[in-house]
PDB file of C-alpha atoms in Angstrom:
ATOM      1  CA  MET A  87      70.320 142.427  78.861  1.00 84.00           C
ATOM      2  CA  ARG A  88      68.042 143.582  76.065  1.00 91.00           C
ATOM      3  CA  ILE A  89      66.609 140.874  73.819  1.00 94.00           C
ATOM      4  CA  LEU A  90      65.941 141.115  70.081  1.00 97.00           C
ATOM      5  CA  ALA A  91      63.577 138.409  68.840  1.00 97.00           C
ATOM      6  CA  VAL A  92      63.969 137.253  65.251  1.00 98.00           C
ATOM      7  CA  THR A  93      60.894 135.716  63.679  1.00 97.00           C
ATOM      8  CA  GLY A  94      59.581 134.739  60.259  1.00 96.00           C
ATOM      9  CA  GLY A  95      57.685 132.023  58.483  1.00 94.00           C
ATOM     10  CA  ILE A  96      59.013 128.660  57.402  1.00 92.00           C
ATOM     11  CA  GLY A  97      61.764 129.095  54.806  1.00 93.00           C
ATOM     12  CA  SER A  98      62.024 132.843  55.358  1.00 96.00           C
ATOM     13  CA  GLY A  99      65.723 132.712  56.185  1.00 94.00           C
ATOM     14  CA  LYS A 100      65.420 133.651  59.856  1.00 95.00           C
ATOM     15  CA  SER A 101      67.899 130.985  60.983  1.00 93.00           C
ATOM     16  CA  TYR A 102      70.475 132.351  58.548  1.00 95.00           C
ATOM     17  CA  ILE A 103      69.857 135.873  59.873  1.00 97.00           C
ATOM     18  CA  VAL A 104      70.362 134.616  63.427  1.00 96.00           C
ATOM     19  CA  ARG A 105      73.642 132.956  62.421  1.00 95.00           C
ATOM     20  CA  MET A 106      74.762 136.288  60.970  1.00 97.00           C
ATOM     21  CA  PHE A 107      73.959 137.999  64.278  1.00 97.00           C
ATOM     22  CA  SER A 108      75.946 135.286  66.054  1.00 94.00           C
ATOM     23  CA  ALA A 109      78.892 135.975  63.741  1.00 95.00           C
ATOM     24  CA  MET A 110      78.614 139.619  64.818  1.00 94.00           C
ATOM     25  CA  GLY A 111      79.360 138.457  68.374  1.00 91.00           C
ATOM     26  CA  LEU A 112      75.859 138.291  69.842  1.00 94.00           C
ATOM     27  CA  ALA A 113      74.551 135.500  72.072  1.00 93.00           C
ATOM     28  CA  VAL A 114      71.767 133.544  70.394  1.00 94.00           C
ATOM     29  CA  TYR A 115      68.893 131.395  71.671  1.00 94.00           C
ATOM     30  CA  ASP A 116      67.292 129.166  69.031  1.00 90.00           C
ATOM     31  CA  ALA A 117      63.853 128.295  70.387  1.00 87.00           C
ATOM     32  CA  ASP A 118      63.242 125.576  67.786  1.00 86.00           C
ATOM     33  CA  SER A 119      66.511 123.722  68.458  1.00 88.00           C
ATOM     34  CA  ARG A 120      66.153 124.137  72.205  1.00 92.00           C
ATOM     35  CA  THR A 121      62.579 122.799  72.090  1.00 91.00           C
ATOM     36  CA  LYS A 122      63.807 119.709  70.238  1.00 89.00           C
ATOM     37  CA  ALA A 123      66.498 119.271  72.890  1.00 92.00           C
ATOM     38  CA  LEU A 124      63.876 119.546  75.631  1.00 94.00           C
ATOM     39  CA  TYR A 125      61.876 116.731  74.017  1.00 91.00           C
ATOM     40  CA  ASP A 126      64.940 114.510  74.472  1.00 89.00           C
ATOM     41  CA  THR A 127      66.016 115.666  77.938  1.00 92.00           C
ATOM     42  CA  ARG A 128      62.768 116.227  79.819  1.00 93.00           C
ATOM     43  CA  PRO A 129      60.974 112.859  80.207  1.00 93.00           C
ATOM     44  CA  GLU A 130      57.995 114.530  81.879  1.00 95.00           C
ATOM     45  CA  LEU A 131      57.473 116.642  78.733  1.00 95.00           C
ATOM     46  CA  MET A 132      57.616 113.557  76.528  1.00 93.00           C
ATOM     47  CA  GLU A 133      55.070 111.843  78.783  1.00 94.00           C
ATOM     48  CA  GLU A 134      52.656 114.780  78.612  1.00 95.00           C
ATOM     49  CA  LEU A 135      52.884 114.779  74.817  1.00 95.00           C
ATOM     50  CA  ARG A 136      52.446 110.997  74.647  1.00 93.00           C
ATOM     51  CA  LEU A 137      49.296 111.206  76.754  1.00 94.00           C
ATOM     52  CA  LEU A 138      47.881 113.853  74.423  1.00 94.00           C
ATOM     53  CA  LEU A 139      48.983 112.495  71.043  1.00 93.00           C
ATOM     54  CA  GLY A 140      49.207 108.751  71.648  1.00 92.00           C
ATOM     55  CA  ASN A 141      51.947 106.145  71.888  1.00 92.00           C
ATOM     56  CA  ALA A 142      52.754 106.391  68.159  1.00 89.00           C
ATOM     57  CA  ILE A 143      54.663 109.648  68.627  1.00 90.00           C
ATOM     58  CA  VAL A 144      57.263 107.901  70.813  1.00 91.00           C
ATOM     59  CA  SER A 145      59.840 105.792  69.000  1.00 89.00           C
ATOM     60  CA  ASP A 146      62.885 104.198  70.683  1.00 88.00           C
ATOM     61  CA  GLY A 147      62.210 106.222  73.809  1.00 88.00           C
ATOM     62  CA  ARG A 148      62.195 109.571  71.986  1.00 90.00           C
ATOM     63  CA  ILE A 149      59.617 111.865  70.436  1.00 92.00           C
ATOM     64  CA  ASP A 150      59.177 111.122  66.731  1.00 91.00           C
ATOM     65  CA  ARG A 151      59.047 114.758  65.629  1.00 87.00           C
ATOM     66  CA  ARG A 152      57.942 113.906  62.084  1.00 84.00           C
ATOM     67  CA  ARG A 153      54.900 112.008  63.342  1.00 88.00           C
ATOM     68  CA  MET A 154      54.097 114.745  65.818  1.00 90.00           C
ATOM     69  CA  ALA A 155      54.312 117.378  63.086  1.00 85.00           C
ATOM     70  CA  GLU A 156      52.008 115.354  60.824  1.00 82.00           C
ATOM     71  CA  ALA A 157      49.432 115.215  63.618  1.00 84.00           C
ATOM     72  CA  ILE A 158      49.503 118.814  64.804  1.00 86.00           C
ATOM     73  CA  PHE A 159      50.067 120.897  61.676  1.00 77.00           C
ATOM     74  CA  SER A 160      46.778 119.760  60.164  1.00 74.00           C
ATOM     75  CA  ASP A 161      44.792 120.388  63.365  1.00 81.00           C
ATOM     76  CA  ARG A 162      44.888 123.907  64.847  1.00 80.00           C
ATOM     77  CA  LYS A 163      43.220 122.866  68.104  1.00 88.00           C
ATOM     78  CA  LEU A 164      45.701 120.061  68.652  1.00 90.00           C
ATOM     79  CA  LEU A 165      48.575 122.411  67.790  1.00 87.00           C
ATOM     80  CA  SER A 166      47.338 124.861  70.434  1.00 87.00           C
ATOM     81  CA  ARG A 167      47.107 122.107  73.041  1.00 92.00           C
ATOM     82  CA  VAL A 168      50.670 120.974  72.283  1.00 93.00           C
ATOM     83  CA  GLU A 169      51.884 124.573  72.569  1.00 89.00           C
ATOM     84  CA  GLU A 170      50.166 124.890  75.973  1.00 91.00           C
ATOM     85  CA  ILE A 171      52.192 121.892  77.151  1.00 94.00           C
ATOM     86  CA  VAL A 172      55.516 122.886  75.592  1.00 94.00           C
ATOM     87  CA  PHE A 173      55.618 126.660  76.206  1.00 90.00           C
ATOM     88  CA  PRO A 174      56.196 126.516  79.999  1.00 92.00           C
ATOM     89  CA  TYR A 175      59.246 124.305  79.460  1.00 94.00           C
ATOM     90  CA  VAL A 176      60.621 126.613  76.768  1.00 92.00           C
ATOM     91  CA  ARG A 177      59.930 129.680  78.900  1.00 90.00           C
ATOM     92  CA  ASP A 178      61.871 128.195  81.836  1.00 92.00           C
ATOM     93  CA  ASP A 179      64.731 127.305  79.492  1.00 93.00           C
ATOM     94  CA  THR A 180      64.716 130.832  78.047  1.00 91.00           C
ATOM     95  CA  ARG A 181      64.817 132.389  81.520  1.00 88.00           C
ATOM     96  CA  ASN A 182      67.829 130.257  82.438  1.00 90.00           C
ATOM     97  CA  TRP A 183      69.546 131.364  79.227  1.00 91.00           C
ATOM     98  CA  GLU A 184      68.797 135.031  79.951  1.00 87.00           C
ATOM     99  CA  LYS A 185      70.209 134.721  83.498  1.00 86.00           C
ATOM    100  CA  ASN A 186      73.494 133.358  82.180  1.00 87.00           C
ATOM    101  CA  ILE A 187      74.042 135.815  79.301  1.00 86.00           C
ATOM    102  CA  GLY A 188      75.404 138.659  81.399  1.00 74.00           C
ATOM    103  CA  ALA A 189      77.882 136.426  83.203  1.00 76.00           C
ATOM    104  CA  ARG A 190      79.043 134.616  80.084  1.00 80.00           C
ATOM    105  CA  PHE A 191      79.090 137.624  77.757  1.00 77.00           C
ATOM    106  CA  PRO A 192      79.949 140.755  79.765  1.00 79.00           C
ATOM    107  CA  GLY A 193      79.597 143.962  77.786  1.00 83.00           C
ATOM    108  CA  MET A 194      77.353 142.481  75.116  1.00 87.00           C
ATOM    109  CA  PRO A 195      74.877 145.177  73.982  1.00 91.00           C
ATOM    110  CA  PHE A 196      71.953 142.786  73.401  1.00 94.00           C
ATOM    111  CA  ALA A 197      71.167 139.134  72.715  1.00 95.00           C
ATOM    112  CA  VAL A 198      69.089 137.439  70.021  1.00 97.00           C
ATOM    113  CA  LEU A 199      66.201 135.026  70.501  1.00 95.00           C
ATOM    114  CA  GLU A 200      64.926 133.123  67.456  1.00 95.00           C
ATOM    115  CA  SER A 201      61.231 132.237  67.594  1.00 92.00           C
ATOM    116  CA  ALA A 202      58.914 131.474  64.680  1.00 89.00           C
ATOM    117  CA  ILE A 203      55.762 132.317  66.621  1.00 88.00           C
ATOM    118  CA  ILE A 204      56.625 135.089  69.074  1.00 92.00           C
ATOM    119  CA  LEU A 205      54.263 137.540  67.362  1.00 94.00           C
ATOM    120  CA  GLU A 206      51.498 135.011  66.787  1.00 89.00           C
ATOM    121  CA  ARG A 207      50.931 133.894  70.367  1.00 85.00           C
ATOM    122  CA  PRO A 208      49.760 136.453  72.964  1.00 82.00           C
ATOM    123  CA  SER A 209      51.263 134.239  75.677  1.00 78.00           C
ATOM    124  CA  LEU A 210      54.735 135.074  74.306  1.00 82.00           C
ATOM    125  CA  SER A 211      54.234 138.822  74.608  1.00 83.00           C
ATOM    126  CA  GLY A 212      57.025 140.393  76.622  1.00 85.00           C
ATOM    127  CA  TRP A 213      59.634 137.737  75.805  1.00 87.00           C
ATOM    128  CA  ALA A 214      61.699 140.323  73.909  1.00 94.00           C
ATOM    129  CA  ASP A 215      62.327 144.064  73.926  1.00 95.00           C
ATOM    130  CA  LYS A 216      62.144 144.342  70.126  1.00 97.00           C
ATOM    131  CA  VAL A 217      61.064 142.011  67.326  1.00 97.00           C
ATOM    132  CA  LEU A 218      62.614 141.687  63.879  1.00 98.00           C
ATOM    133  CA  THR A 219      60.691 139.804  61.208  1.00 98.00           C
ATOM    134  CA  VAL A 220      62.299 138.261  58.135  1.00 98.00           C
ATOM    135  CA  SER A 221      60.229 138.513  54.958  1.00 98.00           C
ATOM    136  CA  SER A 222      60.769 136.522  51.787  1.00 97.00           C
ATOM    137  CA  PRO A 223      58.728 135.725  48.643  1.00 96.00           C
ATOM    138  CA  LEU A 224      56.515 132.677  49.118  1.00 93.00           C
ATOM    139  CA  GLU A 225      57.942 130.801  46.115  1.00 93.00           C
ATOM    140  CA  LEU A 226      61.477 131.272  47.441  1.00 94.00           C
ATOM    141  CA  ARG A 227      60.436 130.093  50.902  1.00 94.00           C
ATOM    142  CA  ILE A 228      58.892 126.905  49.512  1.00 93.00           C
ATOM    143  CA  ALA A 229      61.978 126.231  47.369  1.00 92.00           C
ATOM    144  CA  ARG A 230      64.258 126.677  50.402  1.00 94.00           C
ATOM    145  CA  VAL A 231      62.260 124.249  52.521  1.00 93.00           C
ATOM    146  CA  MET A 232      62.125 121.630  49.768  1.00 92.00           C
ATOM    147  CA  GLN A 233      65.880 121.922  49.271  1.00 90.00           C
ATOM    148  CA  ARG A 234      66.753 121.431  52.943  1.00 89.00           C
ATOM    149  CA  SER A 235      64.141 118.872  54.025  1.00 87.00           C
ATOM    150  CA  ALA A 236      62.104 115.884  52.930  1.00 83.00           C
ATOM    151  CA  LEU A 237      58.808 117.743  53.375  1.00 84.00           C
ATOM    152  CA  SER A 238      56.337 117.527  50.513  1.00 85.00           C
ATOM    153  CA  ILE A 239      54.559 120.541  49.004  1.00 87.00           C
ATOM    154  CA  ARG A 240      51.422 119.424  50.863  1.00 85.00           C
ATOM    155  CA  GLU A 241      53.263 119.334  54.199  1.00 84.00           C
ATOM    156  CA  ILE A 242      54.858 122.725  53.572  1.00 88.00           C
ATOM    157  CA  LYS A 243      51.515 124.301  52.673  1.00 85.00           C
ATOM    158  CA  ALA A 244      49.924 122.782  55.783  1.00 82.00           C
ATOM    159  CA  ARG A 245      52.542 124.505  57.903  1.00 83.00           C
ATOM    160  CA  LEU A 246      52.143 127.768  56.018  1.00 88.00           C
ATOM    161  CA  GLN A 247      48.401 127.723  56.718  1.00 84.00           C
ATOM    162  CA  ASN A 248      49.123 127.655  60.451  1.00 80.00           C
ATOM    163  CA  GLN A 249      51.470 130.651  60.302  1.00 88.00           C
ATOM    164  CA  TRP A 250      50.925 134.366  59.910  1.00 93.00           C
ATOM    165  CA  THR A 251      51.649 135.917  56.535  1.00 95.00           C
ATOM    166  CA  ASP A 252      54.686 138.147  56.060  1.00 95.00           C
ATOM    167  CA  GLY A 253      52.356 141.140  55.895  1.00 96.00           C
ATOM    168  CA  MET A 254      50.820 140.333  59.276  1.00 96.00           C
ATOM    169  CA  ARG A 255      54.244 139.955  60.883  1.00 97.00           C
ATOM    170  CA  GLU A 256      55.514 143.161  59.276  1.00 97.00           C
ATOM    171  CA  LYS A 257      52.670 145.153  60.847  1.00 97.00           C
ATOM    172  CA  ALA A 258      53.486 143.805  64.315  1.00 96.00           C
ATOM    173  CA  ALA A 259      57.307 143.851  64.199  1.00 97.00           C
ATOM    174  CA  ASP A 260      59.706 146.639  65.132  1.00 97.00           C
ATOM    175  CA  TYR A 261      62.134 145.857  62.304  1.00 98.00           C
ATOM    176  CA  ILE A 262      61.863 144.144  58.910  1.00 98.00           C
ATOM    177  CA  VAL A 263      64.680 142.410  57.054  1.00 98.00           C
ATOM    178  CA  TYR A 264      64.063 141.289  53.478  1.00 98.00           C
ATOM    179  CA  SER A 265      65.662 137.965  52.585  1.00 97.00           C
ATOM    180  CA  ASP A 266      64.669 137.961  48.935  1.00 95.00           C
ATOM    181  CA  GLY A 267      67.968 137.211  47.215  1.00 92.00           C
ATOM    182  CA  VAL A 268      68.031 140.774  45.860  1.00 95.00           C
ATOM    183  CA  ARG A 269      68.608 143.152  48.766  1.00 97.00           C
ATOM    184  CA  PRO A 270      71.924 142.549  50.590  1.00 97.00           C
ATOM    185  CA  LEU A 271      71.398 141.257  54.126  1.00 97.00           C
ATOM    186  CA  LEU A 272      74.431 142.685  55.918  1.00 97.00           C
ATOM    187  CA  PRO A 273      73.505 146.392  55.551  1.00 97.00           C
ATOM    188  CA  GLN A 274      69.996 145.595  56.807  1.00 98.00           C
ATOM    189  CA  LEU A 275      71.361 143.789  59.863  1.00 98.00           C
ATOM    190  CA  GLU A 276      73.885 146.509  60.567  1.00 97.00           C
ATOM    191  CA  ALA A 277      71.053 149.059  60.561  1.00 98.00           C
ATOM    192  CA  VAL A 278      69.075 146.984  63.075  1.00 98.00           C
ATOM    193  CA  TYR A 279      72.195 146.503  65.199  1.00 97.00           C
ATOM    194  CA  MET A 280      72.740 150.256  65.362  1.00 97.00           C
ATOM    195  CA  GLU A 281      69.077 150.859  66.246  1.00 97.00           C
ATOM    196  CA  MET A 282      69.323 148.336  69.067  1.00 97.00           C
ATOM    197  CA  LEU A 283      72.266 150.255  70.516  1.00 94.00           C
ATOM    198  CA  LYS A 284      70.182 153.411  70.939  1.00 88.00           C
TER     199      LYS A 284
END
């Protein structure tokens, strides 16, 4: 099964793009949602994170993701250490997903993996056959995040500082989809779909 990774910065619209691919009949793996699920279902992962970040990130027996985000998105070194802990769990989960795709979805031409950082981390190289990046104007991205979450401008900018720019992702990706509210999305996705069939 070939894998198309969909990436993009916070508020770029990548999750919406992935939902559109799902509506086109493709199997989808959402790395962000699955990682959150792993926090709740793998006690050994929670313990490793507690030892690194302190008892305050555990609340009612679960990872307090807001507190964890506040700690790691303002400290690149700490963010890297958290990623070193989390990535092996996500990689195992991804492999299990990949193994089951063929059996669950016979005849599917390819599957879609959503990951915000697949291009940014060398350790994730090889997770997908092709990478699509979603680009969107910065002001629109910030507005989207503020509309859907309780994050402040300061928190959003802190996260943006720890991510590649659209231009950096565009240089490294195989495909680019523009989610700018001007160019229709469906024709762009159909073009990528057809390219993936080749």
